[in-house]
C-alpha positions as a printed Julia matrix, in Angstrom:
343×3 Matrix{Float64}:
  92.44  162.63  109.23
  89.52  161.99  107.06
  87.85  164.9   106.35
  84.66  164.97  103.64
  81.45  165.72  102.93
  79.38  162.99  101.53
  76.35  163.78   99.34
  74.42  160.43  100.43
  75.13  161.13  104.41
  74.97  164.88  104.0
  77.79  165.14  106.79
  79.95  168.22  106.66
  83.46  168.49  108.45
  85.76  171.27  108.37
  89.62  171.18  107.84
  91.97  172.82  110.55
  92.71  175.47  107.9
  89.08  176.65  107.55
  88.9   174.92  104.09
  86.04  172.22  103.66
  86.45  169.32  101.89
  83.62  167.66   99.83
  82.87  164.24   98.3
  81.47  164.94   94.79
  80.01  162.61   92.2
  79.61  164.84   89.26
  80.57  168.08   87.77
  77.12  169.54   88.17
  77.17  168.87   91.95
  80.3   170.53   92.41
  79.07  173.55   90.81
  76.24  173.78   93.1
  78.31  173.44   96.06
  80.44  176.34   95.37
  77.65  178.65   95.22
  77.28  178.25   99.03
  81.15  177.72   99.81
  84.08  180.08   98.94
  86.8   178.21  100.34
  86.86  174.52  100.06
  88.59  171.36   98.43
  86.85  168.27   96.78
  87.41  164.6    96.73
  86.0   162.78   93.89
  83.69  159.77   95.08
  85.53  156.42   94.4
  82.73  154.76   92.27
  82.78  157.46   89.93
  83.15  156.56   86.39
  86.39  157.55   84.37
  84.42  160.03   82.02
  82.84  161.87   84.98
  86.19  162.1    86.99
  87.55  163.82   83.84
  84.68  166.25   83.81
  84.94  167.01   87.69
  88.76  167.77   87.05
  88.28  169.78   84.17
  85.37  171.66   86.09
  87.27  172.23   89.01
  90.15  173.4    87.2
  87.55  175.99   85.62
  86.19  176.94   89.27
  89.6   177.02   90.95
  88.72  174.45   93.12
  91.28  172.07   94.71
  90.48  168.42   93.89
  92.29  165.79   96.15
  92.96  162.14   95.72
  92.49  162.64   92.1
  95.65  161.31   90.3
  95.64  157.89   92.18
  91.98  157.11   92.04
  91.59  158.03   88.27
  94.63  155.86   87.81
  93.22  152.85   89.51
  90.04  153.64   87.45
  91.81  153.61   84.11
  93.76  150.47   85.38
  90.4   148.86   85.8
  89.44  149.94   82.3
  92.5   148.23   80.87
  91.84  145.03   82.84
  88.36  144.99   81.3
  89.6   145.8    77.73
  92.37  143.25   78.11
  89.82  140.49   79.07
  88.11  141.41   75.74
  91.47  141.03   73.62
  91.14  144.67   72.91
  94.7   145.18   73.56
  95.05  148.72   71.88
  92.11  150.01   74.07
  93.73  148.4    77.19
  97.29  150.06   76.33
  95.69  153.29   76.03
  94.0   153.06   79.28
  97.29  151.87   81.15
  99.25  154.68   79.4
  96.72  157.21   80.9
  97.08  155.53   84.17
 100.8   155.78   84.06
 100.75  159.55   83.21
  98.68  160.08   86.32
 100.72  157.67   88.54
 104.06  156.61   87.07
 105.47  154.99   89.96
 103.05  152.09   90.15
 104.75  148.94   88.86
 101.44  147.04   88.15
 100.5   149.63   85.29
 103.87  149.24   83.47
 103.79  145.38   83.74
 100.09  145.48   82.54
 101.17  147.6    79.65
 103.89  145.26   78.69
 101.5   142.27   78.93
  99.33  143.87   76.27
 102.46  144.76   73.99
 103.62  140.97   74.42
 100.42  139.97   72.93
 100.98  142.25   70.16
 104.37  141.05   69.62
 106.06  144.46   70.19
 109.06  143.27   72.07
 110.82  146.4    72.14
 107.99  147.97   74.1
 107.78  144.93   76.43
 111.38  145.44   77.24
 111.09  149.09   78.04
 107.94  148.95   80.17
 109.27  145.93   82.11
 112.79  147.71   82.78
 110.85  150.51   83.96
 108.79  148.04   86.21
 112.06  146.5    87.65
 113.4   149.93   88.5
 110.41  150.57   90.41
 110.23  147.01   92.23
 113.23  144.8    91.92
 111.51  141.83   92.88
 108.45  141.74   90.16
 108.36  138.24   88.94
 105.91  139.14   85.85
 108.64  142.06   84.84
 111.6   139.49   85.0
 109.44  137.0    83.26
 108.45  139.26   80.36
 111.83  140.76   80.0
 113.44  137.42   79.7
 110.82  136.66   76.75
 111.61  139.77   75.09
 115.34  139.43   75.2
 114.84  136.02   73.9
 113.44  137.47   71.0
 116.18  139.46   70.4
 118.21  136.23   70.4
 120.11  137.71   73.77
 119.93  134.16   75.3
 122.42  134.66   78.02
 120.47  137.6    79.07
 117.25  136.37   78.23
 117.94  133.11   80.28
 119.1   135.15   83.34
 115.96  137.06   83.53
 113.75  133.83   83.26
 115.81  132.15   86.09
 115.45  135.34   88.26
 111.61  135.1    87.72
 111.79  131.54   88.58
 113.59  132.19   91.84
 111.54  134.87   92.97
 107.94  132.84   91.95
 109.34  129.85   94.01
 109.92  131.97   96.84
 106.62  133.71   96.73
 104.15  131.07   95.5
 105.95  127.79   94.63
 102.83  126.22   93.37
 101.43  129.06   91.34
 100.73  128.52   87.64
 103.36  131.22   86.68
 106.23  128.85   88.12
 105.17  126.07   85.73
 105.13  128.57   82.91
 108.17  130.16   83.86
 109.92  126.94   84.08
 108.83  125.92   80.61
 109.89  128.75   78.92
 113.28  128.74   80.73
 113.55  124.89   79.64
 112.94  126.13   76.13
 115.21  128.97   76.15
 118.16  126.73   77.83
 117.65  124.03   75.35
 117.51  126.58   72.35
 120.6   128.14   73.63
 122.24  124.69   73.64
 121.15  123.61   70.27
 122.81  126.69   68.83
 125.8   126.0    70.94
 125.73  122.16   70.03
 125.47  122.81   66.43
 128.48  125.17   66.18
 130.37  122.87   68.36
 129.45  119.9    65.86
 130.46  121.9    62.85
 133.86  122.64   64.56
 134.41  119.1    65.46
 133.56  118.04   61.89
 135.87  120.43   60.22
 138.8   119.5    62.87
 138.39  115.93   62.22
 138.18  116.32   58.28
 141.52  118.09   58.76
 143.3   115.44   60.92
 141.9   112.75   58.46
 143.46  114.89   55.74
 146.61  115.02   57.53
 146.74  111.56   58.58
 146.08  110.48   54.8
 149.05  112.58   53.63
 151.27  111.17   56.34
 149.93  107.51   55.13
 150.89  108.37   51.47
 154.45  109.74   52.6
 155.06  106.51   54.7
 154.23  104.06   51.75
 156.54  106.19   49.75
 159.47  105.97   51.88
 159.23  102.85   53.73
 160.9    99.82   52.54
 158.24   97.58   54.17
 155.22   96.62   52.35
 152.57   98.95   51.59
 150.1    96.58   53.77
 151.85   97.34   56.78
 151.94  101.18   56.32
 148.0   100.81   55.5
 147.39   98.9    58.68
 149.21  101.62   60.77
 147.09  104.28   58.8
 143.8   102.41   59.87
 144.95  102.17   63.41
 145.48  105.99   63.63
 142.11  106.47   61.89
 140.12  104.41   64.26
 142.0   106.21   67.16
 141.12  109.45   65.8
 137.33  108.37   65.65
 137.38  107.46   69.18
 138.74  110.74   70.16
 135.96  112.78   68.2
 133.19  110.43   69.61
 134.35  111.19   73.16
 134.4   114.76   72.66
 130.89  114.5    70.86
 129.49  112.58   73.87
 128.14  115.42   76.02
 125.85  116.67   73.24
 124.41  113.11   72.5
 120.99  112.99   74.53
 120.98  109.78   76.89
 118.51  108.78   79.67
 118.79  110.91   82.67
 119.72  109.17   85.99
 116.6   107.95   88.04
 117.7   109.5    91.1
 117.3   112.95   89.31
 113.84  112.38   88.47
 110.56  112.66   90.36
 108.78  109.29   90.72
 105.35  111.22   90.15
 106.17  113.36   86.97
 108.83  111.27   85.75
 110.61  114.33   84.8
 113.84  115.79   86.35
 113.6   117.52   89.31
 112.96  121.34   89.38
 112.03  122.04   92.8
 112.69  118.85   94.88
 111.52  118.04   98.43
 112.12  115.47  100.63
 109.15  113.84  102.6
 109.59  112.43  106.17
 109.74  108.97  104.78
 113.03  110.0   102.91
 111.41  109.85   99.44
 112.0   112.92   97.28
 109.52  114.42   95.09
 108.82  117.51   92.95
 107.29  120.25   95.25
 104.44  121.07   93.07
 103.38  117.42   92.24
 103.6   116.16   95.84
 101.55  119.12   97.04
  98.94  118.74   94.24
  99.01  114.48   95.44
  98.5   115.66   98.99
  95.49  118.08   98.13
  93.61  115.95   95.82
  94.31  112.53   96.44
  95.26  112.26  100.26
  97.68  113.39  102.79
 100.1   110.28  102.37
 103.2   109.64  100.62
 102.45  107.9    97.21
 105.16  105.38   97.61
 105.21  104.46  101.4
 102.01  105.34  102.22
 102.81  107.11  105.41
 100.73  109.96  106.48
 102.47  113.38  105.5
 101.92  116.72  106.73
 102.66  119.43  103.78
 104.41  121.4   106.45
 106.99  118.69  107.1
 108.33  118.53  103.62
 111.86  120.25  103.36
 113.74  121.19  100.24
 116.31  118.57   99.05
 119.32  120.99   98.52
 121.68  117.99   97.69
 119.4   116.71   94.91
 118.84  120.38   93.66
 122.65  120.76   93.28
 122.87  117.68   91.71
 120.31  118.53   89.07
 121.87  121.92   88.59
 125.36  120.04   88.0
 123.78  117.53   85.76
 121.92  120.15   83.55
 125.01  122.47   83.39
 126.7   119.65   81.61
 123.75  117.92   79.86
 121.74  120.86   78.63
 119.6   118.74   76.47
 118.13  117.1    79.5
 115.85  120.17   79.8
 113.71  118.56   77.07
 114.14  115.06   78.08
 111.87  112.86   80.27
 113.17  110.1    82.6
């Protein structure tokens, strides 16, 4: 039951155990109330500044007064202070405010992710990782925590784990707010991460193929020299055989390198609006597949009709195209370079 004394309404209630509870607005008011009441507790008004809250808490401690609702209320006020500092790009001050909020209420995930965001602005990736991991411990489905943790791991060149966290953030974002700005932002970072990972693997694979090709060519050259020294046939025939072997070897290595050569993405894997490979494909009642965010934006800004067939569309009738989604996933798994390609 909510018991309180409002200095603005001048209404007093009594707790069942004989204690009185007051809403106070400053330390002076707290002291004045004590002059007339020996047994009571006090609650700080919600619109009191952080500075006054601290003064009230300190004075209450001196007077032996029990103050209720202090930790969470002060923590929220500190979070607001941190948010204001962040907007002014005073990231150090924002970190201090969020740190104080965490000290008061350590089980609020938003305080940890807010502080992580400030650390990210300052490129302090170790602290970003620490705060995000703590936030995920508190709530496993935090889009922001998984997203920033993924970015922090990428900075440490832990590409596999970084991509895993970004993918988790993307899945969570799509399920909660598929057209939100974060979904697009996460996809872009995930695409860059996948492409970077592919570049490293591709460069290593290219070097290995080149090294192996040189070894094979050297072996064929030695074999050719040996054949020419032993054969009774003309050296021209031995040379022709050697040339054919080299050509066959070239074909083998060209085939091996094909998957790392960017080509045009198949049209059926691309959205007719964005001309990019599908990320979250949905199919319209007319049977045409579009990128979810793109078709929803079209329906909102242009009109509720299919941009190709011109048939009327209700957004609620759009259905995920799981077949295309699986096809895209399979294609990207084999052709990772396509994360950076248009159609």
